[in-house]
């Protein structure tokens, strides 16, 4: 019995241990099942998120690729004008004018596309162009004081302005070729050194002849800056942001005028030196602009072009070959650009210091930025033509309003004039041959300016056809009507020239795809330089507009 009882106790203990072990195992299995279920839920959610993200990325990639392909097709239709017959080219002027209605991000998103270096390039170009305008307007704002000091008439003093206009073309040729051959940086620096010397020299002139000589030399310096400033500011700019940045850059001219007005009121005739402190002061900011530019490298687009030239052997002979190719292939385009810029420079912009003119320049700055941005959506040619039509419609209130309401008319008229101008920097850059971009942009602008220097004579001749009753035996003319007729003709001319001209919105500024460079140096040198760039781990230059830093991809919009 004792043995049986002992066995029963042992069995009971074993049974309890077994039950306990089973319960523990079941609990462990339950916990493991719960943990597995939680992990499975998390993984399902992760897989779902990855799937959604991948689907979204695929759709975005597809949309980008589709938009890029569409832009390429539009680009090919618009850019193949060099291989078209005359009849075919004329026929495509209507079809290529159709607004592409490109989807462009809001202005703040576009501004955020620029990296730090691109912003610095824009700022140095904008500041230089603004101070260029400041230096130009210093004479027009002090004509009476200069005439009194040099014992000449106001008309004789304005020859100082005419000489500047005449010699600007010389500067654009000299500094344009230098910038395309040796880089944007050092010609820019030399240009601003000349500004310093010549502004100081103007302030120290003792005679009328000295004044004219110094201003003629100043014209050379002033003419050399525009093309370089445009290339520096826009060459590396992301393609999608070009229109907006172009509009902002061009308004440096109006901004420079406003600065000249402000400092003229503070510096002219406030000391015993009369008008001279304004010119002495004008020589100071270029020192800071030079330091600013020295801190920056060459643009990426020029560095890439320089690599191809180095790969081909002789830099000078390669540059000369590029010049021959550009002249052979683009001579008709160069003539067109000069004619187009003549029309733009004929657009009326008085220099008198009045509240109305200040408001007009504020309108100009607004219009240039807005229409520059819009040209990225509607196209360069369409934007210029549209805003020129609006400007023509506003001529009547602008020229025939005689009370304070003219301020509003002046604001919106200059909004239209400079709105069209806001497209010009990037339009010229995209049309210009890549190897001579600075030269073509600057020289076409300045030669057009030279042609338009006859505007005052034309207006005076027209004025004689519309006399008013004399006031105290002083002859008077209806210049409101004259300006209305003259500007109406100018707007019509600009509209027609823009309509018949080409457009290359979104054109790549890099060497890749530059047929001129390939013809000048051969496929081998071009491909070798690009291959070395890729081998060194360099991304495609931002001037291409397709690939940017940190892997951010955006596609250039072409028309």
Tab-separated table of N, CA and C in Angstrom, residues 265-374:
chain	number	residue	atom	x	y	z
A	265	UNK	N	19.827	113.253	-54.845
A	265	UNK	CA	19.194	114.203	-53.919
A	265	UNK	C	20.031	114.395	-52.658
A	266	UNK	N	20.797	113.378	-52.294
A	266	UNK	CA	21.590	113.482	-51.068
A	266	UNK	C	22.986	114.022	-51.276
A	267	UNK	N	23.500	113.963	-52.539
A	267	UNK	CA	24.900	114.315	-52.764
A	267	UNK	C	25.117	115.523	-53.670
A	268	UNK	N	24.159	115.826	-54.545
A	268	UNK	CA	24.340	116.933	-55.491
A	268	UNK	C	23.973	118.261	-54.837
A	269	UNK	N	24.906	119.202	-54.901
A	269	UNK	CA	24.716	120.549	-54.349
A	269	UNK	C	24.457	120.559	-52.845
A	270	UNK	N	24.932	119.561	-52.162
A	270	UNK	CA	24.834	119.557	-50.698
A	270	UNK	C	26.177	119.906	-50.059
A	271	UNK	N	27.207	120.036	-50.902
A	271	UNK	CA	28.526	120.469	-50.419
A	271	UNK	C	29.058	121.533	-51.383
A	272	UNK	N	30.203	122.063	-51.087
A	272	UNK	CA	30.802	123.085	-51.947
A	272	UNK	C	31.291	122.508	-53.276
A	273	UNK	N	31.312	121.173	-53.404
A	273	UNK	CA	31.793	120.527	-54.636
A	273	UNK	C	30.692	120.328	-55.668
A	274	UNK	N	29.474	120.738	-55.368
A	274	UNK	CA	28.379	120.692	-56.337
A	274	UNK	C	27.998	119.285	-56.760
A	275	UNK	N	28.123	119.026	-58.072
A	275	UNK	CA	27.696	117.744	-58.631
A	275	UNK	C	28.742	116.639	-58.491
A	276	UNK	N	29.972	116.991	-58.190
A	276	UNK	CA	31.083	116.032	-58.227
A	276	UNK	C	30.968	114.888	-57.214
A	277	UNK	N	30.477	115.097	-55.991
A	277	UNK	CA	30.396	113.982	-55.033
A	277	UNK	C	29.574	112.793	-55.527
A	278	UNK	N	28.578	113.050	-56.398
A	278	UNK	CA	27.775	111.938	-56.920
A	278	UNK	C	28.645	110.987	-57.740
A	279	UNK	N	29.557	111.527	-58.528
A	279	UNK	CA	30.446	110.698	-59.342
A	279	UNK	C	31.530	110.037	-58.483
A	280	UNK	N	32.033	110.754	-57.506
A	280	UNK	CA	33.026	110.159	-56.603
A	280	UNK	C	32.415	108.980	-55.840
A	281	UNK	N	31.181	109.177	-55.379
A	281	UNK	CA	30.503	108.090	-54.681
A	281	UNK	C	30.257	106.905	-55.619
A	282	UNK	N	29.930	107.212	-56.886
A	282	UNK	CA	29.659	106.150	-57.851
A	282	UNK	C	30.837	105.225	-58.080
A	283	UNK	N	32.055	105.683	-57.753
A	283	UNK	CA	33.248	104.854	-57.937
A	283	UNK	C	33.460	103.870	-56.793
A	284	UNK	N	32.701	103.980	-55.714
A	284	UNK	CA	32.966	103.147	-54.521
A	284	UNK	C	32.347	101.746	-54.578
A	285	UNK	N	31.037	101.607	-54.841
A	285	UNK	CA	30.447	100.259	-54.848
A	285	UNK	C	31.108	99.265	-55.785
A	286	UNK	N	31.625	99.660	-56.973
A	286	UNK	CA	32.302	98.661	-57.815
A	286	UNK	C	33.461	97.959	-57.124
A	287	UNK	N	34.075	98.597	-56.128
A	287	UNK	CA	35.147	97.927	-55.369
A	287	UNK	C	34.590	96.697	-54.668
A	288	UNK	N	33.425	96.854	-54.052
A	288	UNK	CA	32.783	95.732	-53.353
A	288	UNK	C	32.312	94.673	-54.348
A	289	UNK	N	31.832	95.112	-55.513
A	289	UNK	CA	31.378	94.162	-56.530
A	289	UNK	C	32.552	93.333	-57.043
A	290	UNK	N	33.722	93.975	-57.197
A	290	UNK	CA	34.920	93.248	-57.634
A	290	UNK	C	35.307	92.191	-56.602
A	291	UNK	N	35.313	92.564	-55.331
A	291	UNK	CA	35.651	91.603	-54.267
A	291	UNK	C	34.666	90.437	-54.278
A	292	UNK	N	33.393	90.760	-54.441
A	292	UNK	CA	32.336	89.756	-54.510
A	292	UNK	C	32.626	88.766	-55.639
A	293	UNK	N	32.950	89.288	-56.829
A	293	UNK	CA	33.182	88.414	-57.984
A	293	UNK	C	34.448	87.584	-57.822
A	294	UNK	N	35.471	88.149	-57.196
A	294	UNK	CA	36.714	87.404	-56.994
A	294	UNK	C	36.512	86.189	-56.081
A	295	UNK	N	35.507	86.243	-55.248
A	295	UNK	CA	35.224	85.130	-54.332
A	295	UNK	C	34.478	83.984	-55.018
A	296	UNK	N	34.037	84.196	-56.248
A	296	UNK	CA	33.272	83.177	-56.962
A	296	UNK	C	34.100	82.567	-58.082
A	297	UNK	N	33.830	81.317	-58.447
A	297	UNK	CA	34.563	80.675	-59.554
A	297	UNK	C	33.954	81.052	-60.896
A	298	UNK	N	34.463	80.426	-61.953
A	298	UNK	CA	33.821	80.557	-63.249
A	298	UNK	C	32.491	79.804	-63.222
A	299	UNK	N	31.593	80.152	-64.127
A	299	UNK	CA	30.335	79.421	-64.206
A	299	UNK	C	30.599	77.986	-64.655
A	300	UNK	N	29.717	77.076	-64.257
A	300	UNK	CA	29.885	75.664	-64.625
A	300	UNK	C	29.820	75.476	-66.131
A	301	UNK	N	28.950	76.250	-66.803
A	301	UNK	CA	28.824	76.120	-68.256
A	301	UNK	C	30.126	76.495	-68.953
A	302	UNK	N	30.790	77.549	-68.482
A	302	UNK	CA	32.058	77.926	-69.126
A	302	UNK	C	33.150	76.915	-68.803
A	303	UNK	N	33.184	76.414	-67.572
A	303	UNK	CA	34.212	75.429	-67.208
A	303	UNK	C	34.098	74.183	-68.082
A	304	UNK	N	32.897	73.758	-68.361
A	304	UNK	CA	32.711	72.593	-69.217
A	304	UNK	C	33.209	72.880	-70.638
A	305	UNK	N	32.899	74.057	-71.141
A	305	UNK	CA	33.359	74.437	-72.476
A	305	UNK	C	34.887	74.518	-72.515
A	306	UNK	N	35.479	74.980	-71.429
A	306	UNK	CA	36.936	75.074	-71.342
A	306	UNK	C	37.576	73.694	-71.353
A	307	UNK	N	36.931	72.711	-70.726
A	307	UNK	CA	37.455	71.343	-70.728
A	307	UNK	C	37.497	70.782	-72.146
A	308	UNK	N	36.470	71.069	-72.937
A	308	UNK	CA	36.453	70.593	-74.322
A	308	UNK	C	37.571	71.254	-75.116
A	309	UNK	N	37.775	72.542	-74.903
A	309	UNK	CA	38.852	73.248	-75.619
A	309	UNK	C	40.219	72.695	-75.232
A	310	UNK	N	40.405	72.408	-73.958
A	310	UNK	CA	41.679	71.831	-73.527
A	310	UNK	C	41.904	70.455	-74.151
A	311	UNK	N	40.830	69.692	-74.267
A	311	UNK	CA	40.945	68.347	-74.832
A	311	UNK	C	41.290	68.382	-76.315
A	312	UNK	N	40.938	69.487	-76.978
A	312	UNK	CA	41.179	69.573	-78.421
A	312	UNK	C	42.584	70.032	-78.758
A	313	UNK	N	43.361	70.471	-77.747
A	313	UNK	CA	44.735	70.905	-78.001
A	313	UNK	C	44.931	72.382	-77.763
A	314	UNK	N	44.971	73.177	-78.803
A	314	UNK	CA	45.232	74.614	-78.705
A	314	UNK	C	43.950	75.366	-78.380
A	315	UNK	N	43.954	76.115	-77.269
A	315	UNK	CA	42.778	76.880	-76.868
A	315	UNK	C	42.448	77.964	-77.887
A	316	UNK	N	43.479	78.702	-78.317
A	316	UNK	CA	43.244	79.825	-79.223
A	316	UNK	C	42.724	79.358	-80.574
A	317	UNK	N	43.359	78.338	-81.151
A	317	UNK	CA	42.919	77.852	-82.462
A	317	UNK	C	41.512	77.265	-82.384
A	318	UNK	N	41.207	76.608	-81.267
A	318	UNK	CA	39.859	76.066	-81.095
A	318	UNK	C	38.836	77.179	-81.010
A	319	UNK	N	39.177	78.234	-80.271
A	319	UNK	CA	38.268	79.366	-80.134
A	319	UNK	C	38.029	80.033	-81.489
A	320	UNK	N	39.074	80.166	-82.281
A	320	UNK	CA	38.938	80.742	-83.620
A	320	UNK	C	38.051	79.848	-84.490
A	321	UNK	N	38.230	78.534	-84.377
A	321	UNK	CA	37.391	77.605	-85.140
A	321	UNK	C	35.928	77.735	-84.740
A	322	UNK	N	35.687	77.880	-83.453
A	322	UNK	CA	34.316	78.079	-82.980
A	322	UNK	C	33.729	79.358	-83.563
A	323	UNK	N	34.562	80.399	-83.670
A	323	UNK	CA	34.096	81.654	-84.241
A	323	UNK	C	33.691	81.513	-85.695
A	324	UNK	N	34.491	80.767	-86.463
A	324	UNK	CA	34.168	80.545	-87.870
A	324	UNK	C	32.838	79.803	-88.011
A	325	UNK	N	32.673	78.772	-87.178
A	325	UNK	CA	31.431	77.983	-87.230
A	325	UNK	C	30.235	78.856	-86.852
A	326	UNK	N	30.376	79.646	-85.784
A	326	UNK	CA	29.272	80.499	-85.331
A	326	UNK	C	28.887	81.510	-86.402
A	327	UNK	N	29.888	82.110	-87.042
A	327	UNK	CA	29.611	83.102	-88.087
A	327	UNK	C	28.946	82.456	-89.286
A	328	UNK	N	29.425	81.271	-89.660
A	328	UNK	CA	28.876	80.572	-90.820
A	328	UNK	C	27.435	80.141	-90.598
A	329	UNK	N	27.148	79.679	-89.391
A	329	UNK	CA	25.834	79.105	-89.121
A	329	UNK	C	24.819	80.103	-88.600
A	330	UNK	N	25.283	81.216	-88.000
A	330	UNK	CA	24.344	82.088	-87.288
A	330	UNK	C	24.388	83.550	-87.721
A	331	UNK	N	25.015	83.856	-88.865
A	331	UNK	CA	25.135	85.259	-89.254
A	331	UNK	C	23.772	85.928	-89.429
A	332	UNK	N	22.806	85.211	-89.964
A	332	UNK	CA	21.476	85.791	-90.153
A	332	UNK	C	20.795	86.025	-88.800
A	333	UNK	N	21.006	85.114	-87.872
A	333	UNK	CA	20.452	85.279	-86.527
A	333	UNK	C	21.047	86.503	-85.838
A	334	UNK	N	22.330	86.748	-86.023
A	334	UNK	CA	22.974	87.902	-85.407
A	334	UNK	C	22.367	89.204	-85.919
A	335	UNK	N	22.125	89.267	-87.231
A	335	UNK	CA	21.484	90.460	-87.797
A	335	UNK	C	20.084	90.635	-87.214
A	336	UNK	N	19.354	89.532	-87.111
A	336	UNK	CA	17.999	89.591	-86.541
A	336	UNK	C	18.018	90.125	-85.111
A	337	UNK	N	18.952	89.649	-84.308
A	337	UNK	CA	19.005	90.080	-82.904
A	337	UNK	C	19.310	91.574	-82.790
A	338	UNK	N	20.178	92.090	-83.650
A	338	UNK	CA	20.469	93.526	-83.640
A	338	UNK	C	19.214	94.322	-83.989
A	339	UNK	N	18.490	93.883	-85.012
A	339	UNK	CA	17.259	94.567	-85.414
A	339	UNK	C	16.208	94.505	-84.304
A	340	UNK	N	16.105	93.350	-83.657
A	340	UNK	CA	15.146	93.207	-82.562
A	340	UNK	C	15.496	94.142	-81.412
A	341	UNK	N	16.775	94.202	-81.061
A	341	UNK	CA	17.182	95.042	-79.939
A	341	UNK	C	17.090	96.527	-80.276
A	342	UNK	N	17.195	96.874	-81.561
A	342	UNK	CA	16.971	98.267	-81.952
A	342	UNK	C	15.537	98.667	-81.614
A	343	UNK	N	14.583	97.777	-81.923
A	343	UNK	CA	13.196	98.066	-81.586
A	343	UNK	C	12.981	98.207	-80.097
A	344	UNK	N	13.565	97.315	-79.317
A	344	UNK	CA	13.402	97.390	-77.864
A	344	UNK	C	14.013	98.672	-77.298
A	345	UNK	N	15.168	99.066	-77.821
A	345	UNK	CA	15.822	100.263	-77.305
A	345	UNK	C	15.125	101.550	-77.726
A	346	UNK	N	14.288	101.471	-78.749
A	346	UNK	CA	13.493	102.639	-79.139
A	346	UNK	C	12.344	102.893	-78.158
A	347	UNK	N	12.032	101.892	-77.353
A	347	UNK	CA	10.930	102.062	-76.402
A	347	UNK	C	11.230	103.223	-75.470
A	348	UNK	N	10.277	104.087	-75.342
A	348	UNK	CA	10.460	105.356	-74.648
A	348	UNK	C	10.607	105.165	-73.150
A	349	UNK	N	11.603	105.817	-72.575
A	349	UNK	CA	11.808	105.781	-71.121
A	349	UNK	C	12.478	107.081	-70.686
A	350	UNK	N	11.693	108.123	-70.368
A	350	UNK	CA	12.262	109.414	-70.002
A	350	UNK	C	13.070	109.328	-68.728
A	351	UNK	N	14.022	110.251	-68.591
A	351	UNK	CA	14.942	110.224	-67.456
A	351	UNK	C	14.699	111.342	-66.456
A	352	UNK	N	13.655	112.131	-66.659
A	352	UNK	CA	13.419	113.257	-65.763
A	352	UNK	C	13.154	112.772	-64.345
A	353	UNK	N	13.581	113.555	-63.367
A	353	UNK	CA	13.381	113.185	-61.965
A	353	UNK	C	12.030	113.720	-61.509
A	354	UNK	N	11.012	112.922	-61.620
A	354	UNK	CA	9.677	113.302	-61.179
A	354	UNK	C	9.081	112.138	-60.417
A	355	UNK	N	8.046	112.443	-59.641
A	355	UNK	CA	7.344	111.382	-58.915
A	355	UNK	C	6.747	110.395	-59.908
A	356	UNK	N	6.233	110.915	-61.018
A	356	UNK	CA	5.639	110.049	-62.042
A	356	UNK	C	6.666	109.065	-62.591
A	357	UNK	N	7.881	109.556	-62.848
A	357	UNK	CA	8.911	108.677	-63.395
A	357	UNK	C	9.375	107.647	-62.382
A	358	UNK	N	9.418	108.010	-61.123
A	358	UNK	CA	9.767	107.042	-60.082
A	358	UNK	C	8.722	105.934	-60.031
A	359	UNK	N	7.430	106.330	-60.070
A	359	UNK	CA	6.362	105.330	-60.088
A	359	UNK	C	6.449	104.466	-61.348
A	360	UNK	N	6.802	105.098	-62.463
A	360	UNK	CA	6.941	104.345	-63.705
A	360	UNK	C	8.016	103.275	-63.577
A	361	UNK	N	9.120	103.605	-62.917
A	361	UNK	CA	10.188	102.619	-62.742
A	361	UNK	C	9.797	101.513	-61.767
A	362	UNK	N	8.966	101.832	-60.798
A	362	UNK	CA	8.435	100.780	-59.931
A	362	UNK	C	7.539	99.836	-60.733
A	363	UNK	N	6.751	100.418	-61.641
A	363	UNK	CA	5.951	99.590	-62.533
A	363	UNK	C	6.823	98.738	-63.435
A	364	UNK	N	7.943	99.322	-63.874
A	364	UNK	CA	8.872	98.592	-64.725
A	364	UNK	C	9.447	97.379	-64.003
A	365	UNK	N	9.851	97.559	-62.757
A	365	UNK	CA	10.427	96.458	-61.994
A	365	UNK	C	9.403	95.344	-61.770
A	366	UNK	N	8.146	95.746	-61.524
A	366	UNK	CA	7.091	94.753	-61.330
A	366	UNK	C	6.811	94.002	-62.629
A	367	UNK	N	6.676	94.759	-63.714
A	367	UNK	CA	6.341	94.146	-65.001
A	367	UNK	C	7.406	93.197	-65.492
A	368	UNK	N	8.672	93.597	-65.357
A	368	UNK	CA	9.749	92.732	-65.818
A	368	UNK	C	9.761	91.396	-65.114
A	369	UNK	N	9.525	91.412	-63.808
A	369	UNK	CA	9.534	90.168	-63.033
A	369	UNK	C	8.340	89.286	-63.380
A	370	UNK	N	7.148	89.905	-63.475
A	370	UNK	CA	5.924	89.139	-63.736
A	370	UNK	C	5.947	88.524	-65.135
A	371	UNK	N	6.284	89.317	-66.142
A	371	UNK	CA	6.261	88.808	-67.512
A	371	UNK	C	7.428	87.852	-67.751
A	372	UNK	N	8.568	88.100	-67.104
A	372	UNK	CA	9.666	87.145	-67.199
A	372	UNK	C	9.244	85.772	-66.701
A	373	UNK	N	8.552	85.742	-65.569
A	373	UNK	CA	8.033	84.484	-65.024
A	373	UNK	C	7.002	83.868	-65.972
A	374	UNK	N	6.117	84.707	-66.516
A	374	UNK	CA	5.058	84.211	-67.400
A	374	UNK	C	5.628	83.610	-68.678
